[in-house]
Amino acid sequence: MADPRVGYRQVFDTRAALIAGLIATATFALVMVGLDLRTLNAPWFSIRSAASLVAGAGAFENAAAFDASVVPIGLAVYLVVGLALAFIIALLLHRFGLVMGIIGGAILGFSSYVLLYYVLARWLNVHDLSTLTRWPLEVGHVIFGAIAGGVYEWLERARYTRG
């Protein structure tokens, strides 16, 4: 019997990508708080580091302390970048199934770490790259990518169009 999808292409599911991005970004934030607390005894380190990209180096002062004016900025940076990366991961992997979504997402999450912190941060002339080149960030990005790809594939509604 012939495959009924021959001559069709799968349609990208933006709803699933948005939900996957929100879940992956929230998980990334929690993982980073946990890893920063465990490794640096400074749970807000990565979030304040993200905030410093927008608010300047002053946001990075006393990185161990919670600051109600800085932490929301860092979380907003996480959200914007996380949604963009989740959409890219979902767009690249949306035809390959759950297992490939998780594995490919993890690979793309690590690739995004390399791109963001070794290429983009140098191009933007970030003040102190040594704070960004840490193994917890690598782990966080791998987890982010795996969750973004896996949740997208899990929630995706398979729809096809001629093409």
mmCIF file of C-alpha atoms in Angstrom:
data_model
loop_
_atom_site.group_PDB
_atom_site.id
_atom_site.type_symbol
_atom_site.label_atom_id
_atom_site.label_comp_id
_atom_site.label_asym_id
_atom_site.label_seq_id
_atom_site.Cartn_x
_atom_site.Cartn_y
_atom_site.Cartn_z
ATOM 1 C CA MET A 1 0.000 0.000 0.000
ATOM 2 C CA ALA A 2 1.343 3.442 -0.912
ATOM 3 C CA ASP A 3 2.177 6.031 1.748
ATOM 4 C CA PRO A 4 -0.751 8.510 1.811
ATOM 5 C CA ARG A 5 1.655 11.356 2.646
ATOM 6 C CA VAL A 6 3.654 11.111 -0.586
ATOM 7 C CA GLY A 7 3.539 14.540 -2.195
ATOM 8 C CA TYR A 8 2.703 16.226 1.103
ATOM 9 C CA ARG A 9 4.843 18.096 3.617
ATOM 10 C CA GLN A 10 4.336 18.359 7.350
ATOM 11 C CA VAL A 11 3.143 21.734 8.649
ATOM 12 C CA PHE A 12 5.047 23.456 11.480
ATOM 13 C CA ASP A 13 2.977 23.668 14.693
ATOM 14 C CA THR A 14 3.542 27.133 16.226
ATOM 15 C CA ARG A 15 1.375 26.377 19.269
ATOM 16 C CA ALA A 16 3.542 23.394 20.180
ATOM 17 C CA ALA A 17 6.714 25.428 19.582
ATOM 18 C CA LEU A 18 5.502 28.222 21.869
ATOM 19 C CA ILE A 19 4.570 25.813 24.671
ATOM 20 C CA ALA A 20 7.850 23.911 24.253
ATOM 21 C CA GLY A 21 9.774 27.190 24.407
ATOM 22 C CA LEU A 22 8.023 28.287 27.589
ATOM 23 C CA ILE A 23 8.554 24.921 29.297
ATOM 24 C CA ALA A 24 12.191 24.647 28.175
ATOM 25 C CA THR A 25 12.964 28.227 29.241
ATOM 26 C CA ALA A 26 11.361 27.777 32.666
ATOM 27 C CA THR A 27 13.270 24.515 33.129
ATOM 28 C CA PHE A 28 16.508 26.182 32.006
ATOM 29 C CA ALA A 29 16.033 28.970 34.561
ATOM 30 C CA LEU A 30 15.403 26.462 37.365
ATOM 31 C CA VAL A 31 18.353 24.280 36.330
ATOM 32 C CA MET A 32 20.648 27.306 36.237
ATOM 33 C CA VAL A 33 19.518 28.492 39.673
ATOM 34 C CA GLY A 34 20.148 24.992 41.050
ATOM 35 C CA LEU A 35 23.520 24.526 39.371
ATOM 36 C CA ASP A 36 24.690 28.018 40.329
ATOM 37 C CA LEU A 37 23.655 27.408 43.925
ATOM 38 C CA ARG A 38 25.461 24.069 43.947
ATOM 39 C CA THR A 39 28.663 25.147 42.172
ATOM 40 C CA LEU A 40 29.034 28.821 43.125
ATOM 41 C CA ASN A 41 26.777 29.209 46.159
ATOM 42 C CA ALA A 42 25.244 32.088 44.180
ATOM 43 C CA PRO A 43 21.819 31.047 42.811
ATOM 44 C CA TRP A 44 21.209 34.241 40.827
ATOM 45 C CA PHE A 45 24.589 34.292 39.080
ATOM 46 C CA SER A 46 23.453 33.227 35.589
ATOM 47 C CA ILE A 47 20.230 35.231 35.693
ATOM 48 C CA ARG A 48 22.101 38.385 36.736
ATOM 49 C CA SER A 49 24.669 37.646 34.038
ATOM 50 C CA ALA A 50 21.877 37.549 31.447
ATOM 51 C CA ALA A 51 20.465 40.794 32.858
ATOM 52 C CA SER A 52 23.854 42.457 32.478
ATOM 53 C CA LEU A 53 23.574 42.034 28.706
ATOM 54 C CA VAL A 54 20.671 44.508 28.770
ATOM 55 C CA ALA A 55 21.150 46.514 31.963
ATOM 56 C CA GLY A 56 24.940 46.778 31.856
ATOM 57 C CA ALA A 57 27.697 45.586 34.163
ATOM 58 C CA GLY A 58 25.984 47.113 37.208
ATOM 59 C CA ALA A 59 23.403 44.327 37.122
ATOM 60 C CA PHE A 60 26.173 41.843 37.785
ATOM 61 C CA GLU A 61 27.320 43.392 41.068
ATOM 62 C CA ASN A 62 26.764 41.136 44.091
ATOM 63 C CA ALA A 63 25.713 38.245 41.857
ATOM 64 C CA ALA A 64 24.776 36.021 44.790
ATOM 65 C CA ALA A 65 21.994 38.314 46.009
ATOM 66 C CA PHE A 66 18.421 38.480 44.772
ATOM 67 C CA ASP A 67 17.563 41.907 43.365
ATOM 68 C CA ALA A 68 13.916 42.533 42.460
ATOM 69 C CA SER A 69 14.923 45.067 39.813
ATOM 70 C CA VAL A 70 17.569 42.915 38.084
ATOM 71 C CA VAL A 71 16.248 39.336 38.222
ATOM 72 C CA PRO A 72 13.108 40.096 36.121
ATOM 73 C CA ILE A 73 15.345 41.608 33.434
ATOM 74 C CA GLY A 74 17.461 38.450 33.385
ATOM 75 C CA LEU A 75 14.355 36.273 33.203
ATOM 76 C CA ALA A 76 13.039 38.415 30.326
ATOM 77 C CA VAL A 77 16.340 37.902 28.477
ATOM 78 C CA TYR A 78 16.006 34.160 29.122
ATOM 79 C CA LEU A 79 12.445 34.226 27.789
ATOM 80 C CA VAL A 80 13.208 36.112 24.574
ATOM 81 C CA VAL A 81 16.306 34.077 23.735
ATOM 82 C CA GLY A 82 14.676 30.824 24.890
ATOM 83 C CA LEU A 83 11.590 31.283 22.724
ATOM 84 C CA ALA A 84 13.723 32.161 19.693
ATOM 85 C CA LEU A 85 15.963 29.120 20.196
ATOM 86 C CA ALA A 86 13.008 26.808 20.850
ATOM 87 C CA PHE A 87 11.355 27.937 17.610
ATOM 88 C CA ILE A 88 14.593 27.300 15.709
ATOM 89 C CA ILE A 89 14.983 23.849 17.292
ATOM 90 C CA ALA A 90 11.352 22.984 16.573
ATOM 91 C CA LEU A 91 11.599 24.250 12.993
ATOM 92 C CA LEU A 92 14.697 22.171 12.300
ATOM 93 C CA LEU A 93 13.443 18.987 13.958
ATOM 94 C CA HIS A 94 9.676 19.008 13.438
ATOM 95 C CA ARG A 95 9.605 16.105 10.986
ATOM 96 C CA PHE A 96 11.720 13.553 12.799
ATOM 97 C CA GLY A 97 9.806 12.233 15.825
ATOM 98 C CA LEU A 98 10.212 12.249 19.594
ATOM 99 C CA VAL A 99 13.561 10.484 19.980
ATOM 100 C CA MET A 100 15.221 12.628 17.336
ATOM 101 C CA GLY A 101 13.560 15.686 18.882
ATOM 102 C CA ILE A 102 15.246 14.958 22.204
ATOM 103 C CA ILE A 103 18.647 13.944 20.833
ATOM 104 C CA GLY A 104 18.718 16.575 18.094
ATOM 105 C CA GLY A 105 17.439 19.177 20.542
ATOM 106 C CA ALA A 106 20.269 18.388 22.951
ATOM 107 C CA ILE A 107 22.807 18.749 20.132
ATOM 108 C CA LEU A 108 21.230 22.016 18.957
ATOM 109 C CA GLY A 109 21.079 23.248 22.570
ATOM 110 C CA PHE A 110 24.824 22.714 22.927
ATOM 111 C CA SER A 111 25.363 24.332 19.533
ATOM 112 C CA SER A 112 23.378 27.346 20.693
ATOM 113 C CA TYR A 113 25.655 27.604 23.740
ATOM 114 C CA VAL A 114 28.713 27.654 21.495
ATOM 115 C CA LEU A 115 27.107 30.183 19.150
ATOM 116 C CA LEU A 116 25.818 32.490 21.872
ATOM 117 C CA TYR A 117 28.832 32.510 24.142
ATOM 118 C CA TYR A 118 31.789 32.076 21.820
ATOM 119 C CA VAL A 119 30.579 33.923 18.729
ATOM 120 C CA LEU A 120 27.797 36.360 19.616
ATOM 121 C CA ALA A 121 29.206 37.413 23.007
ATOM 122 C CA ARG A 122 32.560 38.238 21.423
ATOM 123 C CA TRP A 123 30.842 40.132 18.618
ATOM 124 C CA LEU A 124 28.799 42.136 21.153
ATOM 125 C CA ASN A 125 31.990 42.738 23.161
ATOM 126 C CA VAL A 126 30.613 41.335 26.421
ATOM 127 C CA HIS A 127 32.612 42.631 29.392
ATOM 128 C CA ASP A 128 33.710 39.345 30.999
ATOM 129 C CA LEU A 129 33.473 36.127 29.001
ATOM 130 C CA SER A 130 34.962 34.042 31.810
ATOM 131 C CA THR A 131 31.589 34.189 33.602
ATOM 132 C CA LEU A 132 29.913 32.674 30.555
ATOM 133 C CA THR A 133 32.264 29.796 29.843
ATOM 134 C CA ARG A 134 31.255 27.426 32.631
ATOM 135 C CA TRP A 135 30.146 23.802 32.510
ATOM 136 C CA PRO A 136 26.773 24.506 34.213
ATOM 137 C CA LEU A 137 25.810 26.700 31.253
ATOM 138 C CA GLU A 138 26.745 23.930 28.858
ATOM 139 C CA VAL A 139 24.658 21.429 30.806
ATOM 140 C CA GLY A 140 21.774 23.893 31.024
ATOM 141 C CA HIS A 141 21.770 24.446 27.279
ATOM 142 C CA VAL A 142 21.847 20.721 26.538
ATOM 143 C CA ILE A 143 18.890 20.190 28.888
ATOM 144 C CA PHE A 144 17.092 23.184 27.343
ATOM 145 C CA GLY A 145 17.515 21.813 23.824
ATOM 146 C CA ALA A 146 16.450 18.294 24.758
ATOM 147 C CA ILE A 147 13.316 19.603 26.467
ATOM 148 C CA ALA A 148 12.487 22.053 23.676
ATOM 149 C CA GLY A 149 12.824 19.366 20.988
ATOM 150 C CA GLY A 150 11.134 16.642 22.995
ATOM 151 C CA VAL A 151 8.181 18.711 24.204
ATOM 152 C CA TYR A 152 7.637 20.102 20.705
ATOM 153 C CA GLU A 153 7.535 16.617 19.181
ATOM 154 C CA TRP A 154 5.298 15.372 21.988
ATOM 155 C CA LEU A 155 2.777 18.214 21.543
ATOM 156 C CA GLU A 156 2.981 18.538 17.760
ATOM 157 C CA ARG A 157 -0.220 17.881 15.865
ATOM 158 C CA ALA A 158 0.772 16.171 12.635
ATOM 159 C CA ARG A 159 -0.847 18.088 9.781
ATOM 160 C CA TYR A 160 0.123 17.915 6.151
ATOM 161 C CA THR A 161 -0.273 20.122 3.123
ATOM 162 C CA ARG A 162 0.396 19.508 -0.550
ATOM 163 C CA GLY A 163 3.850 20.519 -1.436
#
